[in-house]
PDB file of C-alpha atoms in Angstrom:
ATOM      1  CA  MET Q  17       0.636 191.224   9.153  1.00 56.00           C
ATOM      2  CA  GLN Q  18       2.942 188.728  10.793  1.00 59.00           C
ATOM      3  CA  MET Q  19       5.999 190.649   9.548  1.00 61.00           C
ATOM      4  CA  ALA Q  20       4.643 193.909  10.941  1.00 58.00           C
ATOM      5  CA  LYS Q  21       4.075 192.249  14.295  1.00 60.00           C
ATOM      6  CA  LYS Q  22       7.657 190.980  14.378  1.00 58.00           C
ATOM      7  CA  ARG Q  23       8.971 194.432  13.527  1.00 58.00           C
ATOM      8  CA  GLY Q  24       6.887 195.874  16.327  1.00 59.00           C
ATOM      9  CA  ILE Q  25       8.311 193.374  18.809  1.00 62.00           C
ATOM     10  CA  ILE Q  26      11.883 194.112  17.639  1.00 60.00           C
ATOM     11  CA  ALA Q  27      11.262 197.845  18.015  1.00 53.00           C
ATOM     12  CA  LEU Q  28       9.964 197.362  21.544  1.00 57.00           C
ATOM     13  CA  VAL Q  29      12.992 195.238  22.455  1.00 50.00           C
ATOM     14  CA  VAL Q  30      15.359 197.873  21.048  1.00 48.00           C
ATOM     15  CA  LEU Q  31      13.569 200.622  22.961  1.00 56.00           C
ATOM     16  CA  ALA Q  32      13.748 198.565  26.151  1.00 51.00           C
ATOM     17  CA  LEU Q  33      17.501 198.009  25.668  1.00 49.00           C
ATOM     18  CA  VAL Q  34      18.098 201.706  24.995  1.00 45.00           C
ATOM     19  CA  ALA Q  35      16.086 202.655  28.073  1.00 47.00           C
ATOM     20  CA  ALA Q  36      18.013 200.148  30.205  1.00 47.00           C
ATOM     21  CA  TRP Q  37      21.349 201.453  28.882  1.00 46.00           C
ATOM     22  CA  ALA Q  38      20.292 205.039  29.553  1.00 43.00           C
ATOM     23  CA  GLY Q  39      19.214 204.139  33.085  1.00 46.00           C
ATOM     24  CA  ILE Q  40      22.465 202.368  33.843  1.00 48.00           C
ATOM     25  CA  SER Q  41      24.513 205.240  32.363  1.00 44.00           C
ATOM     26  CA  TYR Q  42      22.652 207.776  34.492  1.00 42.00           C
ATOM     27  CA  ALA Q  43      22.912 205.698  37.659  1.00 45.00           C
ATOM     28  CA  THR Q  44      26.625 204.986  37.198  1.00 46.00           C
ATOM     29  CA  ASN Q  45      27.479 208.496  36.018  1.00 50.00           C
ATOM     30  CA  THR Q  46      28.906 207.394  32.690  1.00 56.00           C
ATOM     31  CA  PRO Q  47      28.586 209.074  29.283  1.00 54.00           C
ATOM     32  CA  PRO Q  48      26.431 210.583  27.985  1.00 56.00           C
ATOM     33  CA  PHE Q  49      25.056 211.394  31.458  1.00 54.00           C
ATOM     34  CA  LYS Q  50      28.368 211.952  33.243  1.00 66.00           C
ATOM     35  CA  LYS Q  51      28.241 214.976  35.550  1.00 82.00           C
ATOM     36  CA  PRO Q  52      30.872 217.743  35.260  1.00 89.00           C
ATOM     37  CA  LYS Q  53      33.898 217.427  37.538  1.00 88.00           C
ATOM     38  CA  GLY Q  54      33.487 219.209  40.856  1.00 93.00           C
ATOM     39  CA  THR Q  55      35.661 222.127  41.943  1.00 92.00           C
ATOM     40  CA  ILE Q  56      37.276 223.245  45.183  1.00 93.00           C
ATOM     41  CA  GLU Q  57      37.343 226.914  46.179  1.00 93.00           C
ATOM     42  CA  ALA Q  58      40.190 228.553  48.073  1.00 93.00           C
ATOM     43  CA  ALA Q  59      37.851 229.623  50.868  1.00 92.00           C
ATOM     44  CA  GLY Q  60      36.942 225.992  51.534  1.00 92.00           C
ATOM     45  CA  LEU Q  61      40.463 224.680  52.092  1.00 94.00           C
ATOM     46  CA  CYS Q  62      41.680 223.410  55.462  1.00 94.00           C
ATOM     47  CA  PRO Q  63      44.536 225.241  57.281  1.00 93.00           C
ATOM     48  CA  SER Q  64      47.034 222.567  56.183  1.00 94.00           C
ATOM     49  CA  LEU Q  65      46.534 223.720  52.599  1.00 92.00           C
ATOM     50  CA  GLY Q  66      46.135 227.432  53.301  1.00 87.00           C
ATOM     51  CA  THR Q  67      43.596 229.653  51.580  1.00 85.00           C
ATOM     52  CA  SER Q  68      45.399 230.575  48.365  1.00 90.00           C
ATOM     53  CA  ARG Q  69      43.817 230.422  44.937  1.00 95.00           C
ATOM     54  CA  GLU Q  70      46.986 228.663  43.791  1.00 95.00           C
ATOM     55  CA  ALA Q  71      46.500 225.776  46.233  1.00 95.00           C
ATOM     56  CA  ALA Q  72      42.884 225.355  45.127  1.00 95.00           C
ATOM     57  CA  ASP Q  73      43.876 225.397  41.450  1.00 95.00           C
ATOM     58  CA  LEU Q  74      46.554 222.772  42.082  1.00 95.00           C
ATOM     59  CA  LEU Q  75      44.055 220.533  43.856  1.00 94.00           C
ATOM     60  CA  ASN Q  76      41.557 220.868  41.032  1.00 94.00           C
ATOM     61  CA  ARG Q  77      44.212 219.757  38.553  1.00 92.00           C
ATOM     62  CA  ILE Q  78      45.612 216.896  40.644  1.00 92.00           C
ATOM     63  CA  LEU Q  79      42.482 215.278  42.059  1.00 92.00           C
ATOM     64  CA  PRO Q  80      40.841 212.448  40.123  1.00 89.00           C
ATOM     65  CA  TYR Q  81      37.307 212.893  38.874  1.00 91.00           C
ATOM     66  CA  ALA Q  82      34.464 213.357  41.342  1.00 92.00           C
ATOM     67  CA  ALA Q  83      31.143 215.095  40.828  1.00 93.00           C
ATOM     68  CA  GLU Q  84      31.601 216.813  44.214  1.00 94.00           C
ATOM     69  CA  TYR Q  85      34.518 217.273  46.610  1.00 94.00           C
ATOM     70  CA  ALA Q  86      34.517 217.694  50.387  1.00 94.00           C
ATOM     71  CA  VAL Q  87      37.418 218.981  52.484  1.00 94.00           C
ATOM     72  CA  SER Q  88      37.576 217.585  56.025  1.00 94.00           C
ATOM     73  CA  ARG Q  89      38.072 219.573  59.175  1.00 93.00           C
ATOM     74  CA  GLU Q  90      41.636 220.084  60.331  1.00 93.00           C
ATOM     75  CA  GLU Q  91      42.768 217.475  62.847  1.00 94.00           C
ATOM     76  CA  GLY Q  92      45.853 217.045  64.994  1.00 93.00           C
ATOM     77  CA  THR Q  93      47.676 218.485  67.996  1.00 92.00           C
ATOM     78  CA  PRO Q  94      48.941 222.053  67.562  1.00 89.00           C
ATOM     79  CA  ARG Q  95      52.316 222.870  69.086  1.00 90.00           C
ATOM     80  CA  GLY Q  96      52.109 224.398  72.565  1.00 88.00           C
ATOM     81  CA  ALA Q  97      53.370 227.836  73.563  1.00 85.00           C
ATOM     82  CA  ALA Q  98      56.491 226.591  75.405  1.00 86.00           C
ATOM     83  CA  PRO Q  99      59.696 227.074  73.366  1.00 83.00           C
ATOM     84  CA  THR Q 100      60.735 223.530  74.263  1.00 84.00           C
ATOM     85  CA  ASP Q 101      57.511 221.923  72.985  1.00 87.00           C
ATOM     86  CA  VAL Q 102      58.468 219.592  70.134  1.00 88.00           C
ATOM     87  CA  HIS Q 103      55.037 218.074  69.506  1.00 90.00           C
ATOM     88  CA  HIS Q 104      52.960 219.089  66.535  1.00 93.00           C
ATOM     89  CA  THR Q 105      50.700 217.174  64.159  1.00 96.00           C
ATOM     90  CA  SER Q 106      48.082 218.233  61.650  1.00 96.00           C
ATOM     91  CA  SER Q 107      46.124 216.585  58.885  1.00 96.00           C
ATOM     92  CA  CYS Q 108      43.153 217.003  56.624  1.00 96.00           C
ATOM     93  CA  SER Q 109      41.756 215.161  53.639  1.00 96.00           C
ATOM     94  CA  VAL Q 110      39.772 215.694  50.469  1.00 96.00           C
ATOM     95  CA  SER Q 111      37.019 213.233  49.574  1.00 94.00           C
ATOM     96  CA  GLY Q 112      34.827 212.836  46.538  1.00 94.00           C
ATOM     97  CA  ASP Q 113      31.972 210.540  45.590  1.00 91.00           C
ATOM     98  CA  GLY Q 114      32.291 208.600  48.843  1.00 89.00           C
ATOM     99  CA  ARG Q 115      36.041 207.930  48.816  1.00 91.00           C
ATOM    100  CA  ARG Q 116      39.113 209.696  50.139  1.00 93.00           C
ATOM    101  CA  LEU Q 117      41.155 211.173  47.313  1.00 94.00           C
ATOM    102  CA  LEU Q 118      43.944 213.052  49.089  1.00 95.00           C
ATOM    103  CA  LEU Q 119      45.510 213.290  52.545  1.00 95.00           C
ATOM    104  CA  VAL Q 120      47.882 216.022  53.694  1.00 97.00           C
ATOM    105  CA  ARG Q 121      49.707 215.396  56.962  1.00 96.00           C
ATOM    106  CA  THR Q 122      52.437 217.112  58.996  1.00 97.00           C
ATOM    107  CA  GLU Q 123      54.363 215.658  61.920  1.00 96.00           C
ATOM    108  CA  MET Q 124      57.176 217.116  63.978  1.00 95.00           C
ATOM    109  CA  GLY Q 125      60.103 214.826  64.696  1.00 92.00           C
ATOM    110  CA  ALA Q 126      63.843 214.247  64.472  1.00 90.00           C
ATOM    111  CA  TRP Q 127      65.095 211.933  61.745  1.00 89.00           C
ATOM    112  CA  THR Q 128      68.753 211.010  61.589  1.00 85.00           C
ATOM    113  CA  SER Q 129      68.906 210.539  57.839  1.00 91.00           C
ATOM    114  CA  GLU Q 130      66.962 211.144  54.657  1.00 93.00           C
ATOM    115  CA  ALA Q 131      66.535 207.378  54.218  1.00 91.00           C
ATOM    116  CA  SER Q 132      64.952 206.938  57.666  1.00 91.00           C
ATOM    117  CA  TRP Q 133      62.613 209.857  57.024  1.00 93.00           C
ATOM    118  CA  ARG Q 134      61.543 208.458  53.650  1.00 91.00           C
ATOM    119  CA  GLU Q 135      60.782 205.098  55.234  1.00 89.00           C
ATOM    120  CA  GLU Q 136      58.757 206.836  57.938  1.00 89.00           C
ATOM    121  CA  VAL Q 137      56.638 208.592  55.303  1.00 91.00           C
ATOM    122  CA  LEU Q 138      56.254 205.645  52.930  1.00 87.00           C
ATOM    123  CA  GLY Q 139      56.305 202.722  55.351  1.00 81.00           C
ATOM    124  CA  THR Q 140      58.893 201.123  53.094  1.00 67.00           C
ATOM    125  CA  THR Q 141      60.741 202.425  50.049  1.00 60.00           C
ATOM    126  CA  ASP Q 142      60.750 199.013  48.342  1.00 62.00           C
ATOM    127  CA  GLY Q 143      59.264 199.511  44.894  1.00 63.00           C
ATOM    128  CA  ARG Q 144      58.190 203.064  45.738  1.00 68.00           C
ATOM    129  CA  GLU Q 145      60.772 204.760  43.492  1.00 76.00           C
ATOM    130  CA  PRO Q 146      61.236 207.984  45.507  1.00 87.00           C
ATOM    131  CA  THR Q 147      62.649 210.797  43.372  1.00 89.00           C
ATOM    132  CA  ALA Q 148      64.171 213.863  45.026  1.00 92.00           C
ATOM    133  CA  PHE Q 149      63.125 217.399  44.148  1.00 93.00           C
ATOM    134  CA  ASP Q 150      64.282 220.814  45.343  1.00 92.00           C
ATOM    135  CA  ALA Q 151      62.513 221.872  48.544  1.00 92.00           C
ATOM    136  CA  GLY Q 152      63.297 222.044  52.261  1.00 91.00           C
ATOM    137  CA  ARG Q 153      66.165 219.939  53.539  1.00 92.00           C
ATOM    138  CA  TRP Q 154      64.848 216.808  51.845  1.00 94.00           C
ATOM    139  CA  ALA Q 155      61.970 216.307  49.448  1.00 95.00           C
ATOM    140  CA  PHE Q 156      60.717 213.548  47.182  1.00 94.00           C
ATOM    141  CA  THR Q 157      57.835 212.265  45.130  1.00 91.00           C
ATOM    142  CA  SER Q 158      57.081 208.570  44.732  1.00 87.00           C
ATOM    143  CA  ALA Q 159      55.680 206.792  41.690  1.00 74.00           C
ATOM    144  CA  PRO Q 160      54.126 203.443  42.630  1.00 63.00           C
ATOM    145  CA  GLU Q 161      51.138 201.921  40.873  1.00 61.00           C
ATOM    146  CA  ILE Q 162      48.463 202.594  43.485  1.00 61.00           C
ATOM    147  CA  LEU Q 163      49.756 205.539  45.524  1.00 68.00           C
ATOM    148  CA  ARG Q 164      51.599 208.726  44.758  1.00 86.00           C
ATOM    149  CA  VAL Q 165      53.198 210.818  47.530  1.00 91.00           C
ATOM    150  CA  GLY Q 166      54.908 214.184  47.679  1.00 94.00           C
ATOM    151  CA  ALA Q 167      56.837 214.968  50.873  1.00 96.00           C
ATOM    152  CA  VAL Q 168      59.060 217.719  52.280  1.00 96.00           C
ATOM    153  CA  PHE Q 169      61.201 217.700  55.430  1.00 96.00           C
ATOM    154  CA  SER Q 170      62.174 221.140  56.720  1.00 94.00           C
ATOM    155  CA  ALA Q 171      63.943 222.497  59.779  1.00 93.00           C
ATOM    156  CA  CYS Q 172      61.790 223.961  62.554  1.00 93.00           C
ATOM    157  CA  LEU Q 173      63.222 224.038  66.093  1.00 92.00           C
ATOM    158  CA  PRO Q 174      66.753 223.817  67.490  1.00 89.00           C
ATOM    159  CA  THR Q 175      65.509 221.754  70.449  1.00 81.00           C
ATOM    160  CA  GLY Q 176      66.272 218.122  69.699  1.00 78.00           C
ATOM    161  CA  ASP Q 177      66.897 219.148  66.083  1.00 79.00           C
ATOM    162  CA  ALA Q 178      63.114 218.934  65.550  1.00 90.00           C
ATOM    163  CA  GLY Q 179      61.907 219.331  61.996  1.00 93.00           C
ATOM    164  CA  LEU Q 180      58.633 219.028  60.129  1.00 95.00           C
ATOM    165  CA  SER Q 181      57.638 216.234  57.799  1.00 96.00           C
ATOM    166  CA  THR Q 182      54.797 217.254  55.478  1.00 97.00           C
ATOM    167  CA  SER Q 183      53.318 214.816  52.989  1.00 96.00           C
ATOM    168  CA  VAL Q 184      50.560 214.893  50.395  1.00 95.00           C
ATOM    169  CA  ALA Q 185      49.298 211.418  49.461  1.00 93.00           C
ATOM    170  CA  LEU Q 186      46.876 210.379  46.733  1.00 90.00           C
ATOM    171  CA  PRO Q 187      45.390 206.862  46.909  1.00 82.00           C
ATOM    172  CA  SER Q 188      44.981 207.064  43.132  1.00 76.00           C
ATOM    173  CA  PRO Q 189      48.097 207.851  41.086  1.00 69.00           C
ATOM    174  CA  ALA Q 190      48.327 211.424  39.859  1.00 66.00           C
ATOM    175  CA  PRO Q 191      48.807 211.789  36.121  1.00 68.00           C
ATOM    176  CA  ALA Q 192      52.493 211.847  35.202  1.00 71.00           C
ATOM    177  CA  ASP Q 193      52.139 215.335  33.715  1.00 76.00           C
ATOM    178  CA  ARG Q 194      50.871 216.627  37.086  1.00 84.00           C
ATOM    179  CA  LEU Q 195      53.983 215.786  39.108  1.00 86.00           C
ATOM    180  CA  ASP Q 196      55.124 219.410  39.144  1.00 90.00           C
ATOM    181  CA  ASP Q 197      51.689 220.358  40.490  1.00 92.00           C
ATOM    182  CA  LEU Q 198      52.020 217.763  43.261  1.00 92.00           C
ATOM    183  CA  ARG Q 199      55.470 219.067  44.160  1.00 93.00           C
ATOM    184  CA  ARG Q 200      54.249 222.646  44.270  1.00 95.00           C
ATOM    185  CA  LEU Q 201      51.238 221.720  46.405  1.00 95.00           C
ATOM    186  CA  THR Q 202      53.537 219.861  48.811  1.00 96.00           C
ATOM    187  CA  ARG Q 203      55.780 222.927  49.061  1.00 95.00           C
ATOM    188  CA  LEU Q 204      52.779 225.107  49.860  1.00 95.00           C
ATOM    189  CA  ALA Q 205      51.590 222.657  52.540  1.00 96.00           C
ATOM    190  CA  ALA Q 206      55.105 222.590  54.036  1.00 96.00           C
ATOM    191  CA  GLU Q 207      55.164 226.394  54.155  1.00 94.00           C
ATOM    192  CA  GLN Q 208      51.799 226.407  55.930  1.00 94.00           C
ATOM    193  CA  ALA Q 209      53.073 223.816  58.411  1.00 95.00           C
ATOM    194  CA  HIS Q 210      56.221 225.827  59.139  1.00 94.00           C
ATOM    195  CA  ALA Q 211      54.114 228.873  59.999  1.00 93.00           C
ATOM    196  CA  ALA Q 212      51.498 226.916  61.981  1.00 93.00           C
ATOM    197  CA  ALA Q 213      54.172 225.246  64.125  1.00 94.00           C
ATOM    198  CA  ARG Q 214      55.736 228.655  64.898  1.00 93.00           C
ATOM    199  CA  CYS Q 215      59.135 227.394  63.874  1.00 92.00           C
ATOM    200  CA  THR Q 216      62.157 229.379  65.004  1.00 90.00           C
ATOM    201  CA  VAL Q 217      64.655 227.895  62.556  1.00 90.00           C
ATOM    202  CA  PRO Q 218      64.432 228.857  58.855  1.00 89.00           C
ATOM    203  CA  ALA Q 219      63.011 226.101  56.715  1.00 81.00           C
ATOM    204  CA  ASP Q 220      66.386 225.655  54.990  1.00 73.00           C
ATOM    205  CA  THR Q 221      64.564 226.878  52.966  1.00 50.00           C
ATOM    206  CA  LEU Q 222      61.369 225.971  51.090  1.00 44.00           C
ATOM    207  CA  ARG Q 223      62.662 227.044  47.707  1.00 41.00           C
ATOM    208  CA  LYS Q 224      60.266 227.948  44.917  1.00 40.00           C
TER     209      LYS Q 224
END
């Protein structure tokens, strides 16, 4: 009788532990209750990323896990109608599960060298390991521990030698096997920026 009582108590304790584990797993979205990864549709992209199925597919491969994603409204200052206007900025972001997962930003400006442009995009190149790739006049991806960036600088206006700097930044590092996807997404964003800014100089050029 005593042994049966002990077994009953042990069974209740085990059931309580299993229930607690299941509750924690469900609340923290961990296996076996983890929700499927969310998806982004082309129709829901901001103008900085365009509306192509390709851009949406690239985002879905690059972005870290989130049960749902949200694309922000486009922000910035569009270039004015005057041919001499050299001001243009745009940005939008993708968030998921309460945190920002990606930021795409374009700014018009004149940089005297590739090094000065890289420092403008990254803040500092110390430890950032920028690696060039083939796009625009200058392009690079960086590979630090906590941030990965793809960026393209392309020609835009003859006035003041104004060009466009377009960057795609992920607060969480993209998987190493997704670098080509990041580069392609950055190219697409740079192409969108070149069209949105009504550039009159070829983008020197945004090669595929």
